[in-house]
Every structure is written in structure tokens, then in C-alpha cells.
PDB file of C-alpha atoms in Angstrom:
ATOM      1  CA  UNK A   1     142.092  71.646  76.857  1.00 47.00           C
ATOM      2  CA  UNK A   2     141.691  74.763  78.694  1.00 49.00           C
ATOM      3  CA  UNK A   3     138.125  75.554  79.660  1.00 51.00           C
ATOM      4  CA  UNK A   4     136.809  78.735  78.268  1.00 51.00           C
ATOM      5  CA  UNK A   5     135.447  80.007  81.561  1.00 48.00           C
ATOM      6  CA  UNK A   6     138.981  79.815  83.030  1.00 58.00           C
ATOM      7  CA  UNK A   7     140.837  81.848  80.569  1.00 58.00           C
ATOM      8  CA  UNK A   8     137.918  84.308  80.271  1.00 66.00           C
ATOM      9  CA  UNK A   9     138.234  85.071  83.946  1.00 71.00           C
ATOM     10  CA  UNK A  10     142.102  85.591  83.923  1.00 80.00           C
ATOM     11  CA  UNK A  11     144.453  88.033  82.337  1.00 85.00           C
ATOM     12  CA  UNK A  12     147.406  86.246  80.555  1.00 85.00           C
ATOM     13  CA  UNK A  13     150.568  88.478  80.529  1.00 89.00           C
ATOM     14  CA  UNK A  14     153.314  87.957  77.961  1.00 90.00           C
ATOM     15  CA  UNK A  15     156.578  89.702  78.630  1.00 92.00           C
ATOM     16  CA  UNK A  16     159.159  90.055  75.910  1.00 94.00           C
ATOM     17  CA  UNK A  17     162.816  91.023  75.990  1.00 94.00           C
ATOM     18  CA  UNK A  18     164.838  92.771  73.331  1.00 95.00           C
ATOM     19  CA  UNK A  19     166.620  90.386  70.856  1.00 96.00           C
ATOM     20  CA  UNK A  20     170.196  91.390  71.879  1.00 96.00           C
ATOM     21  CA  UNK A  21     170.124  90.927  75.546  1.00 94.00           C
ATOM     22  CA  UNK A  22     167.960  87.863  75.232  1.00 95.00           C
ATOM     23  CA  UNK A  23     170.405  86.209  72.863  1.00 97.00           C
ATOM     24  CA  UNK A  24     173.407  87.155  74.937  1.00 96.00           C
ATOM     25  CA  UNK A  25     171.615  85.959  78.027  1.00 93.00           C
ATOM     26  CA  UNK A  26     170.711  82.756  76.446  1.00 94.00           C
ATOM     27  CA  UNK A  27     174.376  81.995  75.610  1.00 96.00           C
ATOM     28  CA  UNK A  28     175.473  82.750  79.112  1.00 93.00           C
ATOM     29  CA  UNK A  29     172.722  80.759  80.787  1.00 91.00           C
ATOM     30  CA  UNK A  30     170.803  78.766  78.200  1.00 90.00           C
ATOM     31  CA  UNK A  31     167.310  77.570  79.392  1.00 82.00           C
ATOM     32  CA  UNK A  32     167.532  74.548  77.231  1.00 81.00           C
ATOM     33  CA  UNK A  33     168.223  70.916  77.255  1.00 73.00           C
ATOM     34  CA  UNK A  34     166.605  67.483  76.944  1.00 70.00           C
ATOM     35  CA  UNK A  35     164.215  66.519  78.260  1.00 67.00           C
ATOM     36  CA  UNK A  36     164.301  69.825  79.993  1.00 70.00           C
ATOM     37  CA  UNK A  37     166.722  72.558  81.156  1.00 76.00           C
ATOM     38  CA  UNK A  38     169.712  71.098  82.975  1.00 84.00           C
ATOM     39  CA  UNK A  39     173.111  72.183  84.238  1.00 88.00           C
ATOM     40  CA  UNK A  40     175.101  70.013  81.831  1.00 89.00           C
ATOM     41  CA  UNK A  41     173.391  71.301  78.666  1.00 88.00           C
ATOM     42  CA  UNK A  42     173.481  74.898  80.075  1.00 89.00           C
ATOM     43  CA  UNK A  43     177.314  74.710  80.522  1.00 92.00           C
ATOM     44  CA  UNK A  44     177.748  72.993  77.150  1.00 92.00           C
ATOM     45  CA  UNK A  45     176.020  75.832  75.418  1.00 93.00           C
ATOM     46  CA  UNK A  46     178.068  78.542  77.317  1.00 94.00           C
ATOM     47  CA  UNK A  47     181.192  76.863  76.270  1.00 96.00           C
ATOM     48  CA  UNK A  48     180.431  77.188  72.584  1.00 96.00           C
ATOM     49  CA  UNK A  49     181.479  80.334  70.561  1.00 97.00           C
ATOM     50  CA  UNK A  50     178.668  82.819  70.311  1.00 97.00           C
ATOM     51  CA  UNK A  51     178.531  82.383  66.508  1.00 97.00           C
ATOM     52  CA  UNK A  52     178.237  78.580  66.893  1.00 97.00           C
ATOM     53  CA  UNK A  53     175.683  79.029  69.591  1.00 97.00           C
ATOM     54  CA  UNK A  54     173.636  81.287  67.353  1.00 97.00           C
ATOM     55  CA  UNK A  55     173.862  79.457  63.993  1.00 96.00           C
ATOM     56  CA  UNK A  56     173.498  75.758  65.035  1.00 96.00           C
ATOM     57  CA  UNK A  57     170.132  74.089  64.479  1.00 94.00           C
ATOM     58  CA  UNK A  58     167.693  74.320  67.261  1.00 92.00           C
ATOM     59  CA  UNK A  59     164.240  72.865  68.106  1.00 85.00           C
ATOM     60  CA  UNK A  60     161.240  74.901  69.087  1.00 81.00           C
ATOM     61  CA  UNK A  61     159.865  73.871  72.469  1.00 73.00           C
ATOM     62  CA  UNK A  62     156.748  76.042  72.395  1.00 68.00           C
ATOM     63  CA  UNK A  63     154.193  73.255  72.887  1.00 61.00           C
ATOM     64  CA  UNK A  64     150.694  74.325  72.132  1.00 61.00           C
ATOM     65  CA  UNK A  65     148.656  72.365  74.610  1.00 56.00           C
ATOM     66  CA  UNK A  66     145.571  74.521  74.389  1.00 54.00           C
ATOM     67  CA  UNK A  67     145.302  73.674  70.662  1.00 56.00           C
ATOM     68  CA  UNK A  68     145.843  69.890  71.352  1.00 56.00           C
ATOM     69  CA  UNK A  69     149.170  70.132  69.392  1.00 61.00           C
ATOM     70  CA  UNK A  70     152.341  68.846  70.910  1.00 63.00           C
ATOM     71  CA  UNK A  71     154.456  68.909  67.790  1.00 70.00           C
ATOM     72  CA  UNK A  72     157.845  70.586  67.770  1.00 75.00           C
ATOM     73  CA  UNK A  73     159.316  72.577  65.000  1.00 81.00           C
ATOM     74  CA  UNK A  74     163.024  72.540  63.873  1.00 88.00           C
ATOM     75  CA  UNK A  75     164.741  75.779  63.625  1.00 92.00           C
ATOM     76  CA  UNK A  76     167.624  76.786  61.365  1.00 95.00           C
ATOM     77  CA  UNK A  77     169.142  78.925  64.072  1.00 96.00           C
ATOM     78  CA  UNK A  78     168.289  80.379  67.482  1.00 95.00           C
ATOM     79  CA  UNK A  79     166.522  83.495  66.276  1.00 97.00           C
ATOM     80  CA  UNK A  80     164.142  81.404  64.186  1.00 95.00           C
ATOM     81  CA  UNK A  81     163.007  79.640  67.364  1.00 92.00           C
ATOM     82  CA  UNK A  82     162.729  83.017  69.060  1.00 94.00           C
ATOM     83  CA  UNK A  83     160.315  84.121  66.295  1.00 94.00           C
ATOM     84  CA  UNK A  84     158.127  80.968  66.692  1.00 89.00           C
ATOM     85  CA  UNK A  85     158.104  81.724  70.620  1.00 89.00           C
ATOM     86  CA  UNK A  86     156.821  85.162  69.843  1.00 91.00           C
ATOM     87  CA  UNK A  87     154.129  83.881  67.545  1.00 88.00           C
ATOM     88  CA  UNK A  88     153.107  81.296  70.115  1.00 85.00           C
ATOM     89  CA  UNK A  89     152.521  83.996  72.701  1.00 87.00           C
ATOM     90  CA  UNK A  90     150.907  86.370  70.294  1.00 88.00           C
ATOM     91  CA  UNK A  91     148.455  83.661  69.326  1.00 84.00           C
ATOM     92  CA  UNK A  92     147.098  83.538  73.019  1.00 82.00           C
ATOM     93  CA  UNK A  93     144.545  85.973  71.637  1.00 82.00           C
ATOM     94  CA  UNK A  94     142.897  83.048  69.809  1.00 79.00           C
ATOM     95  CA  UNK A  95     141.881  81.181  73.091  1.00 77.00           C
ATOM     96  CA  UNK A  96     141.999  83.841  75.786  1.00 79.00           C
ATOM     97  CA  UNK A  97     139.727  86.895  76.004  1.00 80.00           C
ATOM     98  CA  UNK A  98     142.036  89.199  77.756  1.00 84.00           C
ATOM     99  CA  UNK A  99     145.714  89.220  76.843  1.00 87.00           C
ATOM    100  CA  UNK A 100     148.393  91.761  77.743  1.00 90.00           C
ATOM    101  CA  UNK A 101     151.784  92.169  75.979  1.00 92.00           C
ATOM    102  CA  UNK A 102     154.671  94.166  77.500  1.00 93.00           C
ATOM    103  CA  UNK A 103     158.238  94.700  76.898  1.00 93.00           C
ATOM    104  CA  UNK A 104     160.599  93.825  79.650  1.00 91.00           C
ATOM    105  CA  UNK A 105     162.455  97.130  79.096  1.00 90.00           C
ATOM    106  CA  UNK A 106     159.230  99.222  79.698  1.00 90.00           C
ATOM    107  CA  UNK A 107     158.669  97.759  83.240  1.00 88.00           C
ATOM    108  CA  UNK A 108     162.311  97.331  84.443  1.00 84.00           C
ATOM    109  CA  UNK A 109     162.298 100.001  87.062  1.00 82.00           C
ATOM    110  CA  UNK A 110     159.810  99.943  90.071  1.00 80.00           C
ATOM    111  CA  UNK A 111     158.169 103.329  88.907  1.00 83.00           C
ATOM    112  CA  UNK A 112     157.769 101.917  85.401  1.00 87.00           C
ATOM    113  CA  UNK A 113     156.153  98.765  86.675  1.00 86.00           C
ATOM    114  CA  UNK A 114     153.860 100.681  88.879  1.00 86.00           C
ATOM    115  CA  UNK A 115     152.662 102.903  86.055  1.00 89.00           C
ATOM    116  CA  UNK A 116     152.038  99.796  83.799  1.00 91.00           C
ATOM    117  CA  UNK A 117     150.020  98.097  86.618  1.00 90.00           C
ATOM    118  CA  UNK A 118     148.006 101.213  87.095  1.00 89.00           C
ATOM    119  CA  UNK A 119     147.210 101.436  83.296  1.00 90.00           C
ATOM    120  CA  UNK A 120     146.354  97.753  83.319  1.00 90.00           C
ATOM    121  CA  UNK A 121     143.886  98.136  86.097  1.00 90.00           C
ATOM    122  CA  UNK A 122     142.285 101.163  84.304  1.00 90.00           C
ATOM    123  CA  UNK A 123     141.964  99.300  80.983  1.00 89.00           C
ATOM    124  CA  UNK A 124     140.045  96.499  82.760  1.00 88.00           C
ATOM    125  CA  UNK A 125     138.212  98.482  85.348  1.00 89.00           C
ATOM    126  CA  UNK A 126     140.036  96.755  88.219  1.00 86.00           C
ATOM    127  CA  UNK A 127     140.369  98.024  91.654  1.00 86.00           C
ATOM    128  CA  UNK A 128     143.922  98.074  93.107  1.00 82.00           C
ATOM    129  CA  UNK A 129     144.749  97.388  96.740  1.00 78.00           C
ATOM    130  CA  UNK A 130     148.105  98.101  98.489  1.00 74.00           C
ATOM    131  CA  UNK A 131     150.905  97.376  96.074  1.00 73.00           C
ATOM    132  CA  UNK A 132     154.175  96.033  97.615  1.00 70.00           C
ATOM    133  CA  UNK A 133     157.379  96.096  95.643  1.00 68.00           C
ATOM    134  CA  UNK A 134     159.010  92.664  95.417  1.00 68.00           C
ATOM    135  CA  UNK A 135     162.672  93.147  96.403  1.00 66.00           C
ATOM    136  CA  UNK A 136     163.730  89.579  96.964  1.00 64.00           C
ATOM    137  CA  UNK A 137     163.393  86.315  94.920  1.00 60.00           C
ATOM    138  CA  UNK A 138     162.472  83.321  97.028  1.00 60.00           C
ATOM    139  CA  UNK A 139     164.219  84.902 100.008  1.00 61.00           C
ATOM    140  CA  UNK A 140     167.667  84.542  98.161  1.00 60.00           C
ATOM    141  CA  UNK A 141     168.624  88.172  97.905  1.00 61.00           C
ATOM    142  CA  UNK A 142     167.700  90.965  95.453  1.00 64.00           C
ATOM    143  CA  UNK A 143     165.147  89.979  92.934  1.00 64.00           C
ATOM    144  CA  UNK A 144     166.503  92.147  90.201  1.00 70.00           C
ATOM    145  CA  UNK A 145     168.997  94.998  89.733  1.00 77.00           C
ATOM    146  CA  UNK A 146     167.524  97.015  86.862  1.00 79.00           C
ATOM    147  CA  UNK A 147     170.237  99.694  86.982  1.00 80.00           C
ATOM    148  CA  UNK A 148     173.103  97.163  86.757  1.00 83.00           C
ATOM    149  CA  UNK A 149     171.160  95.266  83.938  1.00 84.00           C
ATOM    150  CA  UNK A 150     170.794  98.469  82.042  1.00 84.00           C
ATOM    151  CA  UNK A 151     174.481  99.349  82.290  1.00 85.00           C
ATOM    152  CA  UNK A 152     175.492  96.032  80.785  1.00 87.00           C
ATOM    153  CA  UNK A 153     172.753  96.144  78.069  1.00 89.00           C
ATOM    154  CA  UNK A 154     173.723  96.806  74.324  1.00 89.00           C
ATOM    155  CA  UNK A 155     169.984  97.747  73.924  1.00 89.00           C
ATOM    156  CA  UNK A 156     170.444 100.696  76.369  1.00 87.00           C
ATOM    157  CA  UNK A 157     174.071 101.382  75.669  1.00 85.00           C
ATOM    158  CA  UNK A 158     175.481 101.642  72.132  1.00 82.00           C
ATOM    159  CA  UNK A 159     178.837 102.643  73.808  1.00 84.00           C
ATOM    160  CA  UNK A 160     179.410  98.983  74.768  1.00 87.00           C
ATOM    161  CA  UNK A 161     179.958  98.148  71.097  1.00 86.00           C
ATOM    162  CA  UNK A 162     182.006 101.258  70.173  1.00 83.00           C
ATOM    163  CA  UNK A 163     185.516  99.814  71.247  1.00 81.00           C
ATOM    164  CA  UNK A 164     184.452  96.170  71.838  1.00 90.00           C
ATOM    165  CA  UNK A 165     184.623  94.733  68.382  1.00 91.00           C
ATOM    166  CA  UNK A 166     183.651  91.260  69.624  1.00 94.00           C
ATOM    167  CA  UNK A 167     180.569  92.513  71.245  1.00 93.00           C
ATOM    168  CA  UNK A 168     179.721  94.663  68.049  1.00 92.00           C
ATOM    169  CA  UNK A 169     180.027  91.339  66.023  1.00 94.00           C
ATOM    170  CA  UNK A 170     177.734  89.537  68.330  1.00 96.00           C
ATOM    171  CA  UNK A 171     175.147  92.280  68.132  1.00 94.00           C
ATOM    172  CA  UNK A 172     175.345  92.399  64.327  1.00 94.00           C
ATOM    173  CA  UNK A 173     174.825  88.739  64.098  1.00 96.00           C
ATOM    174  CA  UNK A 174     171.640  89.007  66.156  1.00 97.00           C
ATOM    175  CA  UNK A 175     170.514  91.798  63.856  1.00 95.00           C
ATOM    176  CA  UNK A 176     171.201  89.629  60.835  1.00 96.00           C
ATOM    177  CA  UNK A 177     169.251  86.634  62.046  1.00 96.00           C
ATOM    178  CA  UNK A 178     166.231  88.266  63.596  1.00 96.00           C
ATOM    179  CA  UNK A 179     162.803  88.001  61.968  1.00 96.00           C
ATOM    180  CA  UNK A 180     162.071  91.691  61.335  1.00 96.00           C
ATOM    181  CA  UNK A 181     158.356  91.248  60.740  1.00 95.00           C
ATOM    182  CA  UNK A 182     157.820  89.182  63.999  1.00 94.00           C
ATOM    183  CA  UNK A 183     160.009  91.336  66.091  1.00 96.00           C
ATOM    184  CA  UNK A 184     158.103  94.422  65.001  1.00 94.00           C
ATOM    185  CA  UNK A 185     154.951  92.845  66.371  1.00 93.00           C
ATOM    186  CA  UNK A 186     156.365  93.161  69.891  1.00 92.00           C
ATOM    187  CA  UNK A 187     157.975  96.548  69.493  1.00 92.00           C
ATOM    188  CA  UNK A 188     161.550  95.623  68.437  1.00 94.00           C
ATOM    189  CA  UNK A 189     163.746  96.481  65.381  1.00 92.00           C
ATOM    190  CA  UNK A 190     167.448  96.241  64.509  1.00 92.00           C
ATOM    191  CA  UNK A 191     169.602  98.242  66.885  1.00 84.00           C
ATOM    192  CA  UNK A 192     170.552 101.763  65.427  1.00 79.00           C
ATOM    193  CA  UNK A 193     174.152 102.072  66.799  1.00 77.00           C
ATOM    194  CA  UNK A 194     174.126 105.860  66.101  1.00 72.00           C
ATOM    195  CA  UNK A 195     171.653 106.315  68.976  1.00 69.00           C
ATOM    196  CA  UNK A 196     172.989 106.222  72.608  1.00 65.00           C
ATOM    197  CA  UNK A 197     169.859 104.214  73.626  1.00 65.00           C
ATOM    198  CA  UNK A 198     167.281 102.260  71.586  1.00 66.00           C
ATOM    199  CA  UNK A 199     164.618 102.104  74.215  1.00 61.00           C
ATOM    200  CA  UNK A 200     161.406 104.019  73.339  1.00 52.00           C
ATOM    201  CA  UNK A 201     158.148 103.083  75.029  1.00 41.00           C
ATOM    202  CA  UNK A 202     156.072 100.629  73.178  1.00 38.00           C
ATOM    203  CA  UNK A 203     152.299 100.398  74.045  1.00 35.00           C
ATOM    204  CA  UNK A 204     150.617  97.258  72.883  1.00 33.00           C
ATOM    205  CA  UNK A 205     147.093  97.013  71.587  1.00 31.00           C
ATOM    206  CA  UNK A 206     145.054  94.325  73.309  1.00 29.00           C
ATOM    207  CA  UNK A 207     142.720  93.790  70.375  1.00 30.00           C
ATOM    208  CA  UNK A 208     142.751  90.261  69.346  1.00 32.00           C
ATOM    209  CA  UNK A 209     142.220  91.060  65.581  1.00 31.00           C
ATOM    210  CA  UNK A 210     145.470  93.032  65.466  1.00 34.00           C
ATOM    211  CA  UNK A 211     147.469  90.283  67.234  1.00 36.00           C
ATOM    212  CA  UNK A 212     146.249  87.025  65.553  1.00 37.00           C
ATOM    213  CA  UNK A 213     149.068  85.633  63.328  1.00 36.00           C
ATOM    214  CA  UNK A 214     149.733  82.358  61.656  1.00 37.00           C
ATOM    215  CA  UNK A 215     152.088  79.871  63.069  1.00 37.00           C
TER     216      UNK A 215
END
């Protein structure tokens, strides 16, 4: 078990990604496999049709070590496992004193990240030193190209589904399978295709009482 004095002196951060880009990204490069993520299983998942990938049975891998539980839960489809993973992260408030939740889309650009970090420091009365932007990942080139990612994102660009019927069908399948109640807890809802972009800032409450939910 994690000792209370350890978690009470740290600030767990849970970052969530919109369901559409998450599901499409999982299909392209699935972080899955037994006994752990591996190239063979990743390639096998990418070879499946998106519909098959989304609708086949899955197994939740959100082990809850801090509760002493190592059980895994079968899922009817991928989005059901996503909901369980959300709940798993949200329930960190049961064992950690300070927990922060943030959407990936709200910290994608350097300036957005800087503003979030400044707000974080103010909430917890922390002093900030010199902040350096990370522009490489393990010395292997650019860490992340936010602009390119946003251009390829159906969350940011409804136009990607306007003429691409295959992409529209994939997005609608994600909407159909998502757990609306759980997604709303982290600031997501079904994509409104009449809007050019879906992203509106989502500011999370760090109050434990508002985030404790049942698994």
C-alpha cells in the first residue's frame, strides 16, 4: 500500500483525452497486449477494421494497487474500458490529498500549458522557478506537434467528417458507445458536428467530494 505521508506530499495529475481522438489513436497504435504492450498485438489491432476493434470484448487493465485489489474487469467494448479507466483516475481522490484533472486539449499548446501550470501553482501556493519548454522527447526529435495534431483531430475539426463518410461513421460509433455520464465528469460530451470545433475550456474542481464515484 502507498503510505499516506507520501501521497499527501505529492500532487497526482490525471490527463484525459477526448474520446474521438483517443479511440482513433488507440486503433492506430494500441497500447495493449498480454502480458503487456507489445509490437505483435499492436499490429494485430491496427489490422482490424475500426468497427471490429471498437466492438470486440476487452479487459480492463486499471489495476488498483493502492486498494489492495488486483482484479480485472471484462468490458463489452473498448469505450466501456475507457469509462472504467476514467473512474479509476477520478477515484484517486479517495487516497490522495491533492489531485488535479486536466484535459489534454486544454494544455496542448505551450502557452496553454504555461497558464495551467501558473494556475496550479497559485491554487497550492507553490513558488515557480524558471520554466523551460520541453521540445524533445528522450532526445529523439520533437516532443509533440500540437498544430499538426489539431489539424488531424475530429474534435477540433468537424470538416474532417463532412466529406469523409468513413471517418464520420467511425466518429458516430464512438459517440454511440461512450458512457455519457462518465465522460461528462472529465468535460466531454458527444461531438456536435454543426460546430467547427468542439473544444471549450474545462476547469476541474479539485474537491474530493465532487469527484468520488463508484467503480
